[in-house]
CSV table of C-alpha atoms and ligand atoms in Angstrom, one decimal:
chain,number,residue,atom,x,y,z
A,1,UNK,CA,-24.5,20.1,-37.5
A,2,UNK,CA,-20.6,20.1,-38.1
A,3,UNK,CA,-19.7,21.2,-34.5
A,4,UNK,CA,-21.7,18.4,-33.2
A,5,UNK,CA,-20.0,15.7,-35.0
A,6,UNK,CA,-16.5,17.3,-34.6
A,7,UNK,CA,-17.2,17.5,-30.8
A,8,UNK,CA,-18.7,13.8,-30.7
A,9,UNK,CA,-14.8,13.0,-32.6
A,10,UNK,CA,-13.5,14.8,-30.5
A,11,UNK,CA,-14.8,12.7,-27.3
A,12,UNK,CA,-14.5,9.7,-28.4
A,13,UNK,CA,-10.6,10.1,-29.0
A,14,UNK,CA,-10.5,11.7,-25.1
A,15,UNK,CA,-12.6,9.0,-24.1
A,16,UNK,CA,-10.2,6.2,-25.7
A,17,UNK,CA,-7.2,8.3,-25.1
A,18,UNK,CA,-7.9,7.8,-21.5
A,19,UNK,CA,-8.4,4.1,-22.1
A,20,UNK,CA,-5.2,4.4,-23.3
A,21,UNK,CA,-3.9,6.1,-20.1
A,22,UNK,CA,-4.9,3.4,-18.3
A,23,UNK,CA,-3.7,0.4,-20.5
A,24,UNK,CA,-0.3,1.9,-20.3
A,25,UNK,CA,-0.6,1.6,-16.8
A,26,UNK,CA,-1.2,-1.9,-16.8
A,27,UNK,CA,1.6,-2.5,-19.5
A,28,UNK,CA,4.0,-0.9,-17.3
A,29,UNK,CA,2.8,-3.9,-14.5
A,30,UNK,CA,3.0,-6.4,-17.4
A,31,UNK,CA,6.9,-4.8,-18.1
A,32,UNK,CA,7.8,-6.0,-14.7
A,33,UNK,CA,6.4,-8.5,-14.8
A,34,UNK,CA,8.5,-9.7,-18.0
A,35,UNK,CA,11.6,-8.2,-17.0
A,36,UNK,CA,11.0,-10.6,-14.2
A,37,UNK,CA,10.6,-13.2,-15.7
A,38,UNK,CA,13.5,-12.8,-17.4
A,39,UNK,CA,15.3,-12.8,-14.7
A,40,UNK,CA,14.4,-15.4,-14.1
A,41,UNK,CA,15.4,-17.3,-17.1
A,42,UNK,CA,19.4,-16.6,-16.8
A,43,UNK,CA,20.1,-19.8,-16.0
A,44,UNK,CA,23.4,-19.0,-13.2
A,45,UNK,CA,20.3,-17.1,-11.8
A,46,UNK,CA,18.1,-19.5,-10.9
A,47,UNK,CA,20.6,-21.7,-9.5
A,48,UNK,CA,21.7,-18.8,-7.5
A,49,UNK,CA,19.2,-17.1,-6.0
A,50,UNK,CA,18.2,-17.7,-2.3
A,51,UNK,CA,17.3,-15.7,0.7
A,52,UNK,CA,21.1,-14.4,0.4
A,53,UNK,CA,19.3,-11.9,-2.4
A,54,UNK,CA,16.5,-10.6,-0.5
A,55,UNK,CA,18.2,-10.1,2.6
A,56,UNK,CA,21.1,-8.2,1.1
A,57,UNK,CA,18.4,-6.2,-0.9
A,58,UNK,CA,17.1,-4.9,2.9
A,59,UNK,CA,20.2,-4.1,3.4
A,60,UNK,CA,20.8,-2.0,0.5
A,61,UNK,CA,16.8,-0.7,1.7
A,62,UNK,CA,18.4,-0.2,5.5
A,63,UNK,CA,21.7,1.6,4.7
A,64,UNK,CA,19.7,4.1,2.1
A,65,UNK,CA,17.1,4.6,5.4
A,66,UNK,CA,20.4,5.5,7.3
A,67,UNK,CA,21.1,7.9,5.5
A,68,UNK,CA,18.1,9.3,5.0
A,69,UNK,CA,18.5,8.8,1.3
A,70,UNK,CA,14.9,8.2,-0.3
A,71,UNK,CA,15.5,7.4,-3.9
A,72,UNK,CA,18.5,5.1,-2.6
A,73,UNK,CA,15.4,3.6,-0.9
A,74,UNK,CA,13.0,3.4,-3.1
A,75,UNK,CA,15.7,1.2,-5.6
A,76,UNK,CA,15.6,-0.7,-2.7
A,77,UNK,CA,12.8,-1.4,-2.3
A,78,UNK,CA,12.7,-1.9,-5.2
A,79,UNK,CA,15.3,-4.5,-6.0
A,80,UNK,CA,13.6,-6.0,-2.4
A,81,UNK,CA,10.6,-7.1,-4.5
A,82,UNK,CA,12.5,-8.5,-7.1
A,83,UNK,CA,14.9,-10.5,-5.1
A,84,UNK,CA,11.6,-11.9,-3.3
A,85,UNK,CA,9.8,-12.7,-7.2
A,86,UNK,CA,13.4,-14.8,-7.8
A,87,UNK,CA,13.9,-16.7,-5.2
A,88,UNK,CA,14.2,-20.6,-5.9
A,89,UNK,CA,11.8,-22.4,-3.2
A,90,UNK,CA,13.2,-25.5,-4.3
A,91,UNK,CA,16.9,-24.2,-3.7
A,92,UNK,CA,15.2,-23.7,0.6
A,93,UNK,CA,15.6,-26.2,3.5
A,94,UNK,CA,12.3,-26.8,4.7
A,95,UNK,CA,12.6,-24.1,7.7
A,96,UNK,CA,13.0,-21.7,5.2
A,97,UNK,CA,11.0,-22.2,3.0
A,98,UNK,CA,7.3,-22.9,5.5
A,99,UNK,CA,8.8,-19.0,6.5
A,100,UNK,CA,9.7,-17.9,3.3
A,101,UNK,CA,5.9,-18.8,2.4
A,102,UNK,CA,3.9,-17.2,5.3
A,103,UNK,CA,5.8,-13.9,4.9
A,104,UNK,CA,7.0,-13.5,0.8
A,105,UNK,CA,3.2,-12.1,-0.2
A,106,UNK,CA,3.7,-9.9,2.4
A,107,UNK,CA,6.4,-8.6,3.0
A,108,UNK,CA,6.4,-7.6,-1.0
A,109,UNK,CA,4.2,-6.2,-0.1
A,110,UNK,CA,5.7,-3.8,2.0
A,111,UNK,CA,8.8,-3.8,-0.5
A,112,UNK,CA,6.7,-2.3,-3.7
A,113,UNK,CA,5.2,0.9,-1.0
A,114,UNK,CA,8.9,1.7,0.2
A,115,UNK,CA,10.0,2.0,-4.0
A,116,UNK,CA,6.7,3.5,-5.5
A,117,UNK,CA,7.5,6.5,-2.0
A,118,UNK,CA,10.6,8.5,-2.9
A,119,UNK,CA,9.6,11.6,-2.2
A,120,UNK,CA,8.2,10.6,1.1
A,121,UNK,CA,11.1,8.6,3.2
A,122,UNK,CA,8.6,9.1,7.0
A,123,UNK,CA,6.0,6.1,4.7
A,124,UNK,CA,8.9,4.5,3.8
A,125,UNK,CA,9.8,4.0,7.4
A,126,UNK,CA,6.7,3.1,8.2
A,127,UNK,CA,6.7,0.0,5.4
A,128,UNK,CA,10.5,-1.0,6.6
A,129,UNK,CA,9.7,-1.2,9.7
A,130,UNK,CA,6.7,-3.4,9.5
A,131,UNK,CA,8.8,-5.9,7.7
A,132,UNK,CA,12.2,-6.1,9.3
A,133,UNK,CA,10.2,-8.9,11.7
A,134,UNK,CA,10.1,-10.8,8.7
A,135,UNK,CA,13.4,-10.1,7.6
A,136,UNK,CA,14.2,-11.3,11.2
A,137,UNK,CA,12.5,-14.8,11.0
A,138,UNK,CA,13.6,-15.7,7.6
A,139,UNK,CA,16.7,-14.6,8.6
A,140,UNK,CA,16.7,-16.8,11.8
A,141,UNK,CA,15.4,-19.9,9.3
A,142,UNK,CA,18.8,-20.1,8.4
A,143,UNK,CA,20.6,-18.9,5.4
A,144,UNK,CA,24.1,-21.3,3.9
A,145,UNK,CA,26.3,-18.6,4.2
A,146,UNK,CA,26.9,-18.6,7.7
A,147,UNK,CA,27.2,-14.3,7.9
A,148,UNK,CA,26.1,-13.1,11.0
A,149,UNK,CA,23.6,-10.5,11.6
A,150,UNK,CA,22.2,-8.1,14.5
A,151,UNK,CA,18.8,-7.9,15.2
A,152,UNK,CA,18.5,-4.1,16.8
A,153,UNK,CA,16.2,-1.7,18.7
A,154,UNK,CA,16.0,1.8,18.6
A,155,UNK,CA,13.3,2.6,21.4
A,156,UNK,CA,12.8,6.0,20.6
A,157,UNK,CA,11.2,5.4,16.8
A,158,UNK,CA,7.7,6.0,16.4
A,159,UNK,CA,6.1,8.4,20.0
A,160,UNK,CA,8.5,5.9,22.1
A,161,UNK,CA,6.8,2.7,20.2
A,162,UNK,CA,10.2,1.4,19.1
A,163,UNK,CA,11.5,-0.3,15.6
A,164,UNK,CA,13.8,-3.0,15.0
A,165,UNK,CA,16.0,-4.0,12.3
A,166,UNK,CA,18.3,-6.0,10.7
A,167,UNK,CA,22.2,-5.3,10.7
A,168,UNK,CA,24.8,-6.9,8.5
A,169,UNK,CA,27.7,-4.8,11.4
A,170,UNK,CA,27.3,-4.3,15.5
A,171,UNK,CA,28.3,-0.8,13.8
A,172,UNK,CA,24.6,1.3,14.5
A,173,UNK,CA,23.4,2.9,12.3
A,174,UNK,CA,19.7,3.9,12.6
A,175,UNK,CA,17.1,3.8,9.3
A,176,UNK,CA,14.0,5.2,11.4
A,177,UNK,CA,16.1,8.6,13.0
A,178,UNK,CA,19.0,8.8,10.2
A,179,UNK,CA,20.9,11.4,10.7
A,180,UNK,CA,19.2,13.2,13.4
A,181,UNK,CA,20.2,10.0,15.5
A,182,UNK,CA,22.5,7.9,14.2
A,183,UNK,CA,23.8,6.1,17.0
A,184,UNK,CA,21.1,5.0,18.6
A,185,UNK,CA,19.8,1.7,19.6
A,186,UNK,CA,21.2,-1.8,21.0
A,187,UNK,CA,21.5,-4.9,19.9
A,188,UNK,CA,18.8,-7.9,21.4
A,189,UNK,CA,20.2,-10.6,19.2
A,190,UNK,CA,23.5,-11.8,17.4
A,191,UNK,CA,21.8,-14.5,14.2
A,192,UNK,CA,24.5,-17.5,13.0
B,1,UNK,CA,-20.6,33.6,-33.5
B,2,UNK,CA,-17.7,34.6,-32.1
B,3,UNK,CA,-14.0,32.4,-31.5
B,4,UNK,CA,-15.2,32.4,-28.0
B,5,UNK,CA,-18.3,31.0,-28.6
B,6,UNK,CA,-18.1,28.5,-30.8
B,7,UNK,CA,-15.1,27.4,-28.6
B,8,UNK,CA,-17.5,27.3,-25.2
B,9,UNK,CA,-20.0,25.6,-27.7
B,10,UNK,CA,-17.6,23.0,-28.4
B,11,UNK,CA,-16.8,22.7,-24.5
B,12,UNK,CA,-20.7,22.4,-23.7
B,13,UNK,CA,-20.8,19.5,-25.7
B,14,UNK,CA,-17.6,17.4,-25.5
B,15,UNK,CA,-19.5,17.8,-22.1
B,16,UNK,CA,-22.9,16.7,-22.3
B,17,UNK,CA,-21.2,13.7,-24.6
B,18,UNK,CA,-19.0,12.3,-21.8
B,19,UNK,CA,-21.9,12.5,-19.3
B,20,UNK,CA,-23.2,9.4,-21.5
B,21,UNK,CA,-19.7,7.2,-20.1
B,22,UNK,CA,-20.8,6.0,-16.5
B,23,UNK,CA,-18.3,4.4,-14.4
B,24,UNK,CA,-19.8,0.3,-13.2
B,25,UNK,CA,-20.9,0.9,-9.8
B,26,UNK,CA,-19.6,-0.6,-7.1
B,27,UNK,CA,-22.6,-2.0,-5.1
B,28,UNK,CA,-22.9,-5.5,-3.9
B,29,UNK,CA,-26.5,-6.5,-2.4
B,30,UNK,CA,-24.3,-9.4,-0.6
B,31,UNK,CA,-23.5,-9.6,2.6
B,32,UNK,CA,-19.7,-10.6,2.9
B,33,UNK,CA,-18.6,-13.6,4.7
B,34,UNK,CA,-15.1,-12.0,5.0
B,35,UNK,CA,-16.2,-9.3,6.5
B,36,UNK,CA,-13.5,-7.8,9.2
B,37,UNK,CA,-16.5,-7.5,11.7
B,38,UNK,CA,-16.4,-12.0,11.2
B,39,UNK,CA,-12.9,-10.9,12.1
B,40,UNK,CA,-12.5,-8.9,14.9
B,41,UNK,CA,-15.8,-7.7,17.5
B,42,UNK,CA,-16.1,-3.9,15.9
B,43,UNK,CA,-17.8,-1.8,18.1
B,44,UNK,CA,-20.9,-0.1,17.4
B,45,UNK,CA,-19.1,3.5,17.3
B,46,UNK,CA,-16.2,2.1,15.2
B,47,UNK,CA,-17.6,0.5,12.5
B,48,UNK,CA,-19.6,4.2,11.7
B,49,UNK,CA,-16.6,6.3,12.1
B,50,UNK,CA,-15.5,2.8,9.1
B,51,UNK,CA,-18.7,3.3,7.2
B,52,UNK,CA,-18.7,6.8,7.3
B,53,UNK,CA,-15.0,7.4,6.6
B,54,UNK,CA,-13.6,4.9,5.0
B,55,UNK,CA,-16.8,2.5,3.2
B,56,UNK,CA,-16.9,4.6,0.2
B,57,UNK,CA,-13.8,3.6,-1.4
B,58,UNK,CA,-12.7,0.4,1.1
B,59,UNK,CA,-15.7,-1.7,0.7
B,60,UNK,CA,-17.5,-3.6,-1.9
B,61,UNK,CA,-20.6,-0.7,-0.8
B,62,UNK,CA,-20.0,3.1,-2.3
B,63,UNK,CA,-23.0,5.7,-1.3
B,64,UNK,CA,-22.8,7.9,-4.2
B,65,UNK,CA,-22.7,10.9,-3.6
B,66,UNK,CA,-24.3,13.5,-6.7
B,67,UNK,CA,-20.8,14.4,-8.0
B,68,UNK,CA,-20.7,10.8,-9.0
B,69,UNK,CA,-23.4,11.6,-12.1
B,70,UNK,CA,-21.4,14.1,-13.1
B,71,UNK,CA,-18.2,13.6,-15.2
B,72,UNK,CA,-15.6,13.6,-15.3
B,73,UNK,CA,-15.8,13.1,-11.3
B,74,UNK,CA,-17.8,9.5,-11.5
B,75,UNK,CA,-14.2,8.9,-13.0
B,76,UNK,CA,-12.2,10.1,-10.8
B,77,UNK,CA,-13.9,8.5,-8.2
B,78,UNK,CA,-14.2,5.3,-9.3
B,79,UNK,CA,-10.4,5.2,-10.3
B,80,UNK,CA,-10.4,6.0,-6.6
B,81,UNK,CA,-12.5,2.5,-5.5
B,82,UNK,CA,-10.1,0.5,-7.4
B,83,UNK,CA,-6.9,1.4,-5.8
B,84,UNK,CA,-8.5,1.7,-2.4
B,85,UNK,CA,-9.8,-1.4,-2.6
B,86,UNK,CA,-6.6,-3.1,-4.3
B,87,UNK,CA,-4.9,-1.4,-0.8
B,88,UNK,CA,-7.3,-2.7,2.0
B,89,UNK,CA,-10.9,-3.6,1.6
B,90,UNK,CA,-12.7,-3.6,4.8
B,91,UNK,CA,-15.3,-6.1,3.7
B,92,UNK,CA,-12.6,-8.8,2.4
B,93,UNK,CA,-10.4,-8.7,5.5
B,94,UNK,CA,-11.4,-11.4,5.7
B,95,UNK,CA,-9.4,-13.2,3.3
B,96,UNK,CA,-6.6,-12.4,3.9
B,97,UNK,CA,-3.2,-14.0,5.7
B,98,UNK,CA,-3.2,-13.7,9.6
B,99,UNK,CA,0.2,-11.4,9.1
B,100,UNK,CA,-1.5,-9.7,6.5
B,101,UNK,CA,-4.3,-8.6,9.0
B,102,UNK,CA,-1.5,-6.9,11.1
B,103,UNK,CA,0.0,-5.4,8.1
B,104,UNK,CA,-3.8,-4.0,7.4
B,105,UNK,CA,-3.8,-3.1,11.1
B,106,UNK,CA,-0.5,-1.5,11.5
B,107,UNK,CA,-1.1,0.7,7.9
B,108,UNK,CA,-4.7,2.0,8.8
B,109,UNK,CA,-3.4,3.4,12.0
B,110,UNK,CA,-0.4,5.1,10.1
B,111,UNK,CA,-2.5,6.6,7.7
B,112,UNK,CA,-4.3,7.8,10.4
B,113,UNK,CA,-1.8,9.4,12.2
B,114,UNK,CA,-0.5,11.2,9.5
B,115,UNK,CA,-3.6,12.2,7.9
B,116,UNK,CA,-2.8,10.7,5.1
B,117,UNK,CA,-6.5,9.1,5.2
B,118,UNK,CA,-9.0,9.6,4.2
B,119,UNK,CA,-8.0,11.4,0.9
B,120,UNK,CA,-8.2,15.4,1.3
B,121,UNK,CA,-9.5,15.1,-2.1
B,122,UNK,CA,-12.3,13.5,-0.9
B,123,UNK,CA,-12.7,15.3,2.5
B,124,UNK,CA,-12.6,18.6,0.9
B,125,UNK,CA,-16.5,17.1,-0.3
B,126,UNK,CA,-17.1,15.0,2.6
B,127,UNK,CA,-16.5,17.1,5.3
B,128,UNK,CA,-18.2,15.2,7.9
B,129,UNK,CA,-15.8,12.1,7.0
B,130,UNK,CA,-12.8,13.9,8.5
B,131,UNK,CA,-11.1,12.9,11.4
B,132,UNK,CA,-11.4,14.2,15.0
B,133,UNK,CA,-8.9,13.9,17.1
B,134,UNK,CA,-10.9,12.1,19.8
B,135,UNK,CA,-12.1,9.9,16.6
B,136,UNK,CA,-8.3,9.5,15.5
B,137,UNK,CA,-7.6,8.0,19.5
B,138,UNK,CA,-10.2,6.5,19.4
B,139,UNK,CA,-9.2,4.0,16.2
B,140,UNK,CA,-6.2,4.0,16.9
B,141,UNK,CA,-6.8,2.5,20.1
B,142,UNK,CA,-8.9,0.0,18.9
B,143,UNK,CA,-6.8,-0.9,16.5
B,144,UNK,CA,-3.9,-1.8,18.5
B,145,UNK,CA,-5.7,-4.0,21.0
B,146,UNK,CA,-6.8,-5.7,17.6
B,147,UNK,CA,-3.5,-6.1,17.3
B,148,UNK,CA,-2.5,-7.5,19.8
B,149,UNK,CA,-5.1,-10.0,19.8
B,150,UNK,CA,-3.1,-11.6,16.8
B,151,UNK,CA,0.3,-12.3,17.5
C,201,CU,CU1,2.4,2.3,1.5
């Protein structure tokens, strides 16, 4: 009898332990959220939040992939998630805002997957390939900095299907093939 | 009773007890208005492959296997279904934005090409869910066509 009671007690304990487990994962999600709102609350951030941060997080990610660095790429992905969340829609032009509304959810999802896939650079690159045309549209919608960007294509990625990316320099550093073929790619379009 | 027998009995009791904690089932009797078949023409053969290999975790209806009755097997399955449906739900495909639909079609093709889906822990038991080379090509070609139709 003692044994039964004991085992029941332990099972209940186990069960609640499991529940706690799932709760903590929820909390961690909440944690990200609250971190986000915290960032959003600093006033300087609100004023400067624009597509600029989004693009710079994308470039950080791109450069990490060109170096075959999955950990830095994950960090870039996480920064991109934050940057997208921080964009103050009121600061955008009509055209930018239209594009941003269209891409933000999907781009955020790609960035989340890149952020959570350190150790799997192949998968990070798959999401990067889907993300790049979205960032392209955002850049094309115009940004106030007037910085020049380049839309680059490498025909060799993905068994000859090819892949595109946005670069801040004319110098070609391939984020899909990395060191294996760093200079593969040609500029398709100059932006701004 | 020796220590070992006691320990064993104890474990058995715990196992028996946890059988009472059944996760809720993923069963919807309603035909979804947002089903992927409402968005794209899905050939019978492709639909069959998806249903057999993916729908247990990526739809509103799971065909529950025997081990779902046994805990913690059912818990594991339930967690796969929860995460799987968040990523992709074939029964809700029509509710995704056009852009998300495009991304999902590509992600599905990627996951099939890379053989990361169906999950290997699943095909271990569900041998028939494993895709053959021809099935993989059939589905990925179709996905590509559908993606172009959205461009
Ligand atoms: Cu992913």
